[in-house]
Short mmCIF file of C-alpha atoms in Angstrom, two decimals:
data_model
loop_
_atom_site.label_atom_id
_atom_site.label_comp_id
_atom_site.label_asym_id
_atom_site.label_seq_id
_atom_site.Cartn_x
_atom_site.Cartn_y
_atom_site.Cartn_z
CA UNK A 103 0.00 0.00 0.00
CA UNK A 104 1.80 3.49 -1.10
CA UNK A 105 0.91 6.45 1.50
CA UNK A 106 1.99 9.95 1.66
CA UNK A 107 5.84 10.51 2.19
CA UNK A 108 4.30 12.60 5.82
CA UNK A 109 2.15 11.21 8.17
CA UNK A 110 0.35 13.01 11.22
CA UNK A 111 1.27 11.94 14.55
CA UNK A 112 -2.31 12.50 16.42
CA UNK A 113 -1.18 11.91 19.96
CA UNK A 114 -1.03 15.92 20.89
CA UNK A 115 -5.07 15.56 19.99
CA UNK A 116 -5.69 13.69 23.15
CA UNK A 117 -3.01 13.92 25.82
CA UNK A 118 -1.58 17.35 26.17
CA UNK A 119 -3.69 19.06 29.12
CA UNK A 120 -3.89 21.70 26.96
CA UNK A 121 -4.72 20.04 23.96
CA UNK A 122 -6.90 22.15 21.47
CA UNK A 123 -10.84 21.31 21.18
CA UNK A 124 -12.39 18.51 19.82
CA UNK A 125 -13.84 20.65 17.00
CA UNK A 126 -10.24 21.84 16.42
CA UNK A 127 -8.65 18.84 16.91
CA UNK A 128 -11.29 17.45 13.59
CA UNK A 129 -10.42 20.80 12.26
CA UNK A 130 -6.27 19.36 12.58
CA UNK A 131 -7.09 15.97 10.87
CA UNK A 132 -9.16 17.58 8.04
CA UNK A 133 -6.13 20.23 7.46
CA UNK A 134 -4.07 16.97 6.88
CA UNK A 135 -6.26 15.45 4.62
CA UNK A 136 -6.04 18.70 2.35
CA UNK A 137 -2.97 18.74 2.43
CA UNK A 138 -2.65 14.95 0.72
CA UNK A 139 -1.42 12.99 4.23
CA UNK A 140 -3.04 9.80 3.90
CA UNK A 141 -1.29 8.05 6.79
CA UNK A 142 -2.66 8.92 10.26
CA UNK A 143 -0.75 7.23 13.70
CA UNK A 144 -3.40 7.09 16.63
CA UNK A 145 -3.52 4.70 19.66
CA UNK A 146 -6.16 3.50 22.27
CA UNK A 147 -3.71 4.42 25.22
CA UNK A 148 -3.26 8.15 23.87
CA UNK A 149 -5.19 9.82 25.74
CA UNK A 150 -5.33 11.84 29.25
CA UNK A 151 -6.06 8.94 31.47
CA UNK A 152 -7.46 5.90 32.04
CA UNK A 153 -11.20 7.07 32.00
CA UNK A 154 -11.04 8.08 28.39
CA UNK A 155 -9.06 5.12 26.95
CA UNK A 156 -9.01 5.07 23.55
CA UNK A 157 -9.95 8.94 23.09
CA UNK A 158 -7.71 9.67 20.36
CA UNK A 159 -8.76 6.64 18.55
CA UNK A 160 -12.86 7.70 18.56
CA UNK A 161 -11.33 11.37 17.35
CA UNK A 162 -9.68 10.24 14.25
CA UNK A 163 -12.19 7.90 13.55
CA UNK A 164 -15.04 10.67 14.14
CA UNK A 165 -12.74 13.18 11.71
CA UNK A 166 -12.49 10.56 9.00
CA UNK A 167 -16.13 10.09 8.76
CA UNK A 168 -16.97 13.97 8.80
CA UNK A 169 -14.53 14.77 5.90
CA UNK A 170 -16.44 13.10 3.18
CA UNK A 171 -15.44 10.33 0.54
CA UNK A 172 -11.61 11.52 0.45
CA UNK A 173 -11.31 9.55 3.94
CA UNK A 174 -11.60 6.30 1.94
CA UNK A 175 -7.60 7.00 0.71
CA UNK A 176 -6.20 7.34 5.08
CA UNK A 177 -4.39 4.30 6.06
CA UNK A 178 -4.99 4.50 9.99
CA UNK A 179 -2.28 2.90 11.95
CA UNK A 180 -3.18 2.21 15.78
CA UNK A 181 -1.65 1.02 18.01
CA UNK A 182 -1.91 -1.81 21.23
CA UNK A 183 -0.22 -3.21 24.11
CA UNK A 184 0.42 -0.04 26.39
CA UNK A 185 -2.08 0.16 29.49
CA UNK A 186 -3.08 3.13 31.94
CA UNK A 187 -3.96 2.87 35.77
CA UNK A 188 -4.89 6.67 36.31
CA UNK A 189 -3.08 8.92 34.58
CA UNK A 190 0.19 5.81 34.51
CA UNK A 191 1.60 4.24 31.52
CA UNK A 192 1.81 0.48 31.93
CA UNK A 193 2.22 -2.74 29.59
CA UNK A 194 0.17 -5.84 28.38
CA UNK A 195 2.24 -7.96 25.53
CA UNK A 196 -0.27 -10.87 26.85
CA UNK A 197 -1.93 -13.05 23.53
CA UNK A 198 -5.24 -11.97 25.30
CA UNK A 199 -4.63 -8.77 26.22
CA UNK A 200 -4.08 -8.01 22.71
CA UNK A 201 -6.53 -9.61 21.18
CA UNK A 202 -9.39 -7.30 23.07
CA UNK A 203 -7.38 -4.39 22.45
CA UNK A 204 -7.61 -4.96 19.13
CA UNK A 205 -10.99 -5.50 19.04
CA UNK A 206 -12.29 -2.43 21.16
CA UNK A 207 -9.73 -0.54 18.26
CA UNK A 208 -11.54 -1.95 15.78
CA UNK A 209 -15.28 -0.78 17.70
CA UNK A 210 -13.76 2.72 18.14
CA UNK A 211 -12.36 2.99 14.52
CA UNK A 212 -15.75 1.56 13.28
CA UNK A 213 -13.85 -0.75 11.20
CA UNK A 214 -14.11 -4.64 9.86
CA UNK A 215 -10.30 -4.34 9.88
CA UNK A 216 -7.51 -2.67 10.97
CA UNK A 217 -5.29 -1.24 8.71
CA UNK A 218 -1.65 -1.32 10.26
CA UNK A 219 -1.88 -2.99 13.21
CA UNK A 220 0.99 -2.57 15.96
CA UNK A 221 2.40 -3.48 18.91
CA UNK A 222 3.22 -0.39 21.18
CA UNK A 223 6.11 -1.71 23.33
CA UNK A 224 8.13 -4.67 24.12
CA UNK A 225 6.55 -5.76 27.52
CA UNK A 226 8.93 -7.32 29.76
CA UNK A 227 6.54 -9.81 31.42
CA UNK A 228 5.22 -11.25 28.23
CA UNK A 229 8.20 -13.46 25.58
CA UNK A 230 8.02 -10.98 22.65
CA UNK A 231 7.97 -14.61 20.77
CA UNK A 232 4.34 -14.85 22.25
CA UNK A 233 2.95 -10.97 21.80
CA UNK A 234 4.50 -11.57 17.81
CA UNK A 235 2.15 -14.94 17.34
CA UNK A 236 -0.74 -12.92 18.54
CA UNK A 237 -0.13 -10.54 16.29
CA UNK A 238 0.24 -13.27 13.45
CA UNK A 239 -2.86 -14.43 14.74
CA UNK A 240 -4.89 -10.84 14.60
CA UNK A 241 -3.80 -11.13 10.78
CA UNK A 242 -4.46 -14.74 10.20
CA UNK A 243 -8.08 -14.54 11.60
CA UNK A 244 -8.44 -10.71 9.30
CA UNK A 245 -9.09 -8.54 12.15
CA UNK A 246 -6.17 -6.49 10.77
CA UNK A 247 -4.68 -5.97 7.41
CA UNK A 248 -0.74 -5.14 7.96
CA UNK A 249 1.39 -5.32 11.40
CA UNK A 250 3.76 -3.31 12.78
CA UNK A 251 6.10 -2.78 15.97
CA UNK A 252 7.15 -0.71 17.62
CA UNK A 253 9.96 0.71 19.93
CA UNK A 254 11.94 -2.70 18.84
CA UNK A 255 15.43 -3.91 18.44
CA UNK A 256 16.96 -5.63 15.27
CA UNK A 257 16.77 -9.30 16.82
CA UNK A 258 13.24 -8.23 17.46
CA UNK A 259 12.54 -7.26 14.25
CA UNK A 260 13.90 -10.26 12.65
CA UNK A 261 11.98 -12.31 15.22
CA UNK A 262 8.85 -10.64 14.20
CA UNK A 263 9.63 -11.31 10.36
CA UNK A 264 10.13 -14.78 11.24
CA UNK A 265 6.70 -15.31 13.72
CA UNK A 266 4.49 -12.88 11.37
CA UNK A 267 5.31 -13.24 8.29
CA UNK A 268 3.43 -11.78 5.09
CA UNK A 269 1.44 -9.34 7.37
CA UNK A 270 4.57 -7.82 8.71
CA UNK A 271 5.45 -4.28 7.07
CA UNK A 272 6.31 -1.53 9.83
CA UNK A 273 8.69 -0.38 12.43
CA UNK A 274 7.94 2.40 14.61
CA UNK A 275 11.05 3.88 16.72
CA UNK A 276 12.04 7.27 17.64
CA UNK A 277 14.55 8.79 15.77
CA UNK A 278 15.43 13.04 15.61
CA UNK A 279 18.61 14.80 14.90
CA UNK A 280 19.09 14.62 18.64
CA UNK A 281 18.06 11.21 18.88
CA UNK A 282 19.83 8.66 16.30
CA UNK A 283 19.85 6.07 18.19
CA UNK A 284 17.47 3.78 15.73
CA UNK A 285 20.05 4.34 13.09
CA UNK A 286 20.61 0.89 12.80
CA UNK A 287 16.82 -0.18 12.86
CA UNK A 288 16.39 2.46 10.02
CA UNK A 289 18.85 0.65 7.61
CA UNK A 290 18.02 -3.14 8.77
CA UNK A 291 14.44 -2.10 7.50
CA UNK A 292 15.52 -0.40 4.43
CA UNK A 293 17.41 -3.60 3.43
CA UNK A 294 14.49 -5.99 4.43
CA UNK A 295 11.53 -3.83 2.93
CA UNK A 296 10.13 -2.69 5.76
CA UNK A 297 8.70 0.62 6.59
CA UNK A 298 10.27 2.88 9.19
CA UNK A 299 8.32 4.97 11.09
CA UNK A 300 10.05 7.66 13.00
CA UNK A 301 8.59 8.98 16.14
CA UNK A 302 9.04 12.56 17.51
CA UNK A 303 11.00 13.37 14.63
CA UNK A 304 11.23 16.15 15.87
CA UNK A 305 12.96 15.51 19.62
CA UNK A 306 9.21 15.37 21.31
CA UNK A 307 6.41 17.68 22.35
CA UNK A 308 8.78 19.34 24.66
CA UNK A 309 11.92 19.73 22.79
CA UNK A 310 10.00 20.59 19.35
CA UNK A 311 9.85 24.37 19.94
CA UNK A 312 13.65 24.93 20.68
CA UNK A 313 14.72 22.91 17.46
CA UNK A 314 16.33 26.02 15.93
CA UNK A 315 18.42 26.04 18.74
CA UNK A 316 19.61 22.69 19.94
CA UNK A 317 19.71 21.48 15.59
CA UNK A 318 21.73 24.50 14.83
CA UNK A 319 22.87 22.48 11.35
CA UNK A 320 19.53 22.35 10.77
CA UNK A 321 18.21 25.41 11.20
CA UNK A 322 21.27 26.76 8.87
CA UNK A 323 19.47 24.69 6.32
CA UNK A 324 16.58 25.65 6.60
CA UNK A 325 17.31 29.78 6.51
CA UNK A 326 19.28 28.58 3.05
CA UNK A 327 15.89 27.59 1.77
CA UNK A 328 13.71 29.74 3.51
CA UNK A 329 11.77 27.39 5.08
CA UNK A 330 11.57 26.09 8.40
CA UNK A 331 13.24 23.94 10.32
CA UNK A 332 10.27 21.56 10.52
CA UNK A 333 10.68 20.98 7.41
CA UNK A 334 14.25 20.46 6.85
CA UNK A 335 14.07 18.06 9.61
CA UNK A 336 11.25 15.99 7.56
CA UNK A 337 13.21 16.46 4.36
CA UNK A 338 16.17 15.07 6.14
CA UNK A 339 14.09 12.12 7.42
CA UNK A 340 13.31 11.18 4.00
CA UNK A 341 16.90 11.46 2.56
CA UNK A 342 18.02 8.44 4.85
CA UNK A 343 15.48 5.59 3.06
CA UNK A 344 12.85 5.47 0.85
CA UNK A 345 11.11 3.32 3.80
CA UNK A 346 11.15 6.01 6.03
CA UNK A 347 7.48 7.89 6.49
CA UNK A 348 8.12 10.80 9.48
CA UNK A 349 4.69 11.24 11.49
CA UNK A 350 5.30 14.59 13.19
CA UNK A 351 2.78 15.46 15.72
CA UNK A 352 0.03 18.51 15.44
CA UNK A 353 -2.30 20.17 17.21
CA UNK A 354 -2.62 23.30 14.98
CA UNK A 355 -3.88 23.28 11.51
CA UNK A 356 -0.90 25.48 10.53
CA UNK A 357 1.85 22.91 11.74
CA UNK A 358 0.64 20.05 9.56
CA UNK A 359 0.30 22.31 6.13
CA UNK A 360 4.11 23.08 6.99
CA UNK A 361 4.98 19.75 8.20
CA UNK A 362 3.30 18.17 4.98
CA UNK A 363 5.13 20.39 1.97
CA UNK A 364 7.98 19.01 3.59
CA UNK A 365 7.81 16.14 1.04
CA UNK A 366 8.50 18.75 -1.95
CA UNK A 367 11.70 19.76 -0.02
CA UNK A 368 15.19 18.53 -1.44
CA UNK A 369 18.41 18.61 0.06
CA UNK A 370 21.47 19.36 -1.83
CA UNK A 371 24.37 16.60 -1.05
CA UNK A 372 26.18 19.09 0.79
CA UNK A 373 23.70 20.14 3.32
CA UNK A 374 22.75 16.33 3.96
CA UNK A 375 26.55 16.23 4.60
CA UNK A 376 26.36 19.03 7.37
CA UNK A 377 23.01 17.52 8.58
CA UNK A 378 23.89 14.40 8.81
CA UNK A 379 27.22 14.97 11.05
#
């Protein structure tokens, strides 16, 4: 399945604590839709606590069906396997943990199937062997269409194409030009076909803002081109693979249009160079 090069990170929807309205929040997905994304990263676990599970999930769903026939084109990619007590993050890599968090996705999403399917975090109590066969099994028994992982290692990445299979197309790690620590992952997937998802491309909801400053190299570039650093720091995302699909977060119509022409944006050799040391 081909998607935009930029997807939209919807997580700042749902669990900032000053995250904009839910008629803005539509108003963020829709601008993303305009602006040709067709990939859209939710969760159940995004949102403020555990009362309103799966908030950001019923919000992307409830934008898709107000925009009209266009919505038909979004690949949504959710995501299961993280759990909240109160307002804590926990994990649940169980086989039947999974399974009903895939199907309440599916009841929120108002879908038959999932599109991407994946697995939020390696949970230490569960063998990752066991959370990857449940996966297999979501695809086997077409509750979802494609899997994914996420925050994962190369031997678990290999251990997923082994257990999964087919239905196996997606890693999701964080990687920023302060944080290149999935290097590795990033070119074991582009040898192996796999998509690679970057998270926070940008640093994170906190460090985003001060990007000129701590990616000086980067916001050099992006003065040269007279654009922002945003997206320089997308462009440069795409310059490392032709798997890699950046999903930078949004939670203001303005910061997806920019994030999005970033896929128009080329580098010359010499500023990947400087960007890349």
């Amino acid at each position: 399945m081909t998607v935009s090069a930029i997807g939209l990170g919807a997580m700042p929807l749902s669990t900032k604590s000053a995250r904009p309205s839910r008629e803005e929040a539509v108003g963020v997905v829709h601008a993303a839709l305009d602006a040709g994304v067709t990939l859209i990263d939710t969760a159940d676990a995004y949102s403020l606590d555990e009362a309103e599970f799966g908030h950001n999930e019923e919000l992307v769903a409830e934008a898709l069906r107000s925009y009209g026939p266009g919505a038909a084109d979004v690949l949504v990619a959710t995501k299961g396997g993280h759990t909240r007590e109160g307002t804590e993050w926990g994990l649940d890599g169980s086989p039947d943990y999974l399974r009903r968090a895939c199907e309440a996705s599916l009841r929120r999403l108002g879908v038959d199937a999932i599109g991407l399917y994946q697995y939020h975090r390696p949970d230490p109590g569960t063998p990752w062997e066991d959370s990857m066969g449940a996966l297999r099994a979501l695809a086997d028994d077409g509750l979802v269409r494609m899997v994914g992982i996420s925050n994962a290692d190369i031997a678990q990445i290999d251990v997923a194409r082994s257990v999964i299979g087919g239905a196996f197309v997606s890693v999701q790690n964080q990687f920023s030009p302060g944080w290149r620590f999935s290097a590795d992952e990033l070119a074991h997937c582009a040898a192996h076909g796999l998509a690679f998802i970057p998270w926070s491309p940008f640093g994170g909801v906190s460090a985003a803002g001060s990007l000129d400053a701590t990616a000086p190299a980067f916001a050099e570039v992006a003065e040269e081109l007279g654009v922002s650093v945003y997206q320089v720091t997308l462009a440069w995302h795409l310059a490392q693979a032709d798997v890699v699909i950046p999903i930078p977060g949004a939670s203001r119509r303005a910061s997806i249009e920019d994030s999005a022409a970033a896929a128009g944006l080329r580098l010359s050799e010499d500023q990947l160079r400087r960007l890349d040391a």
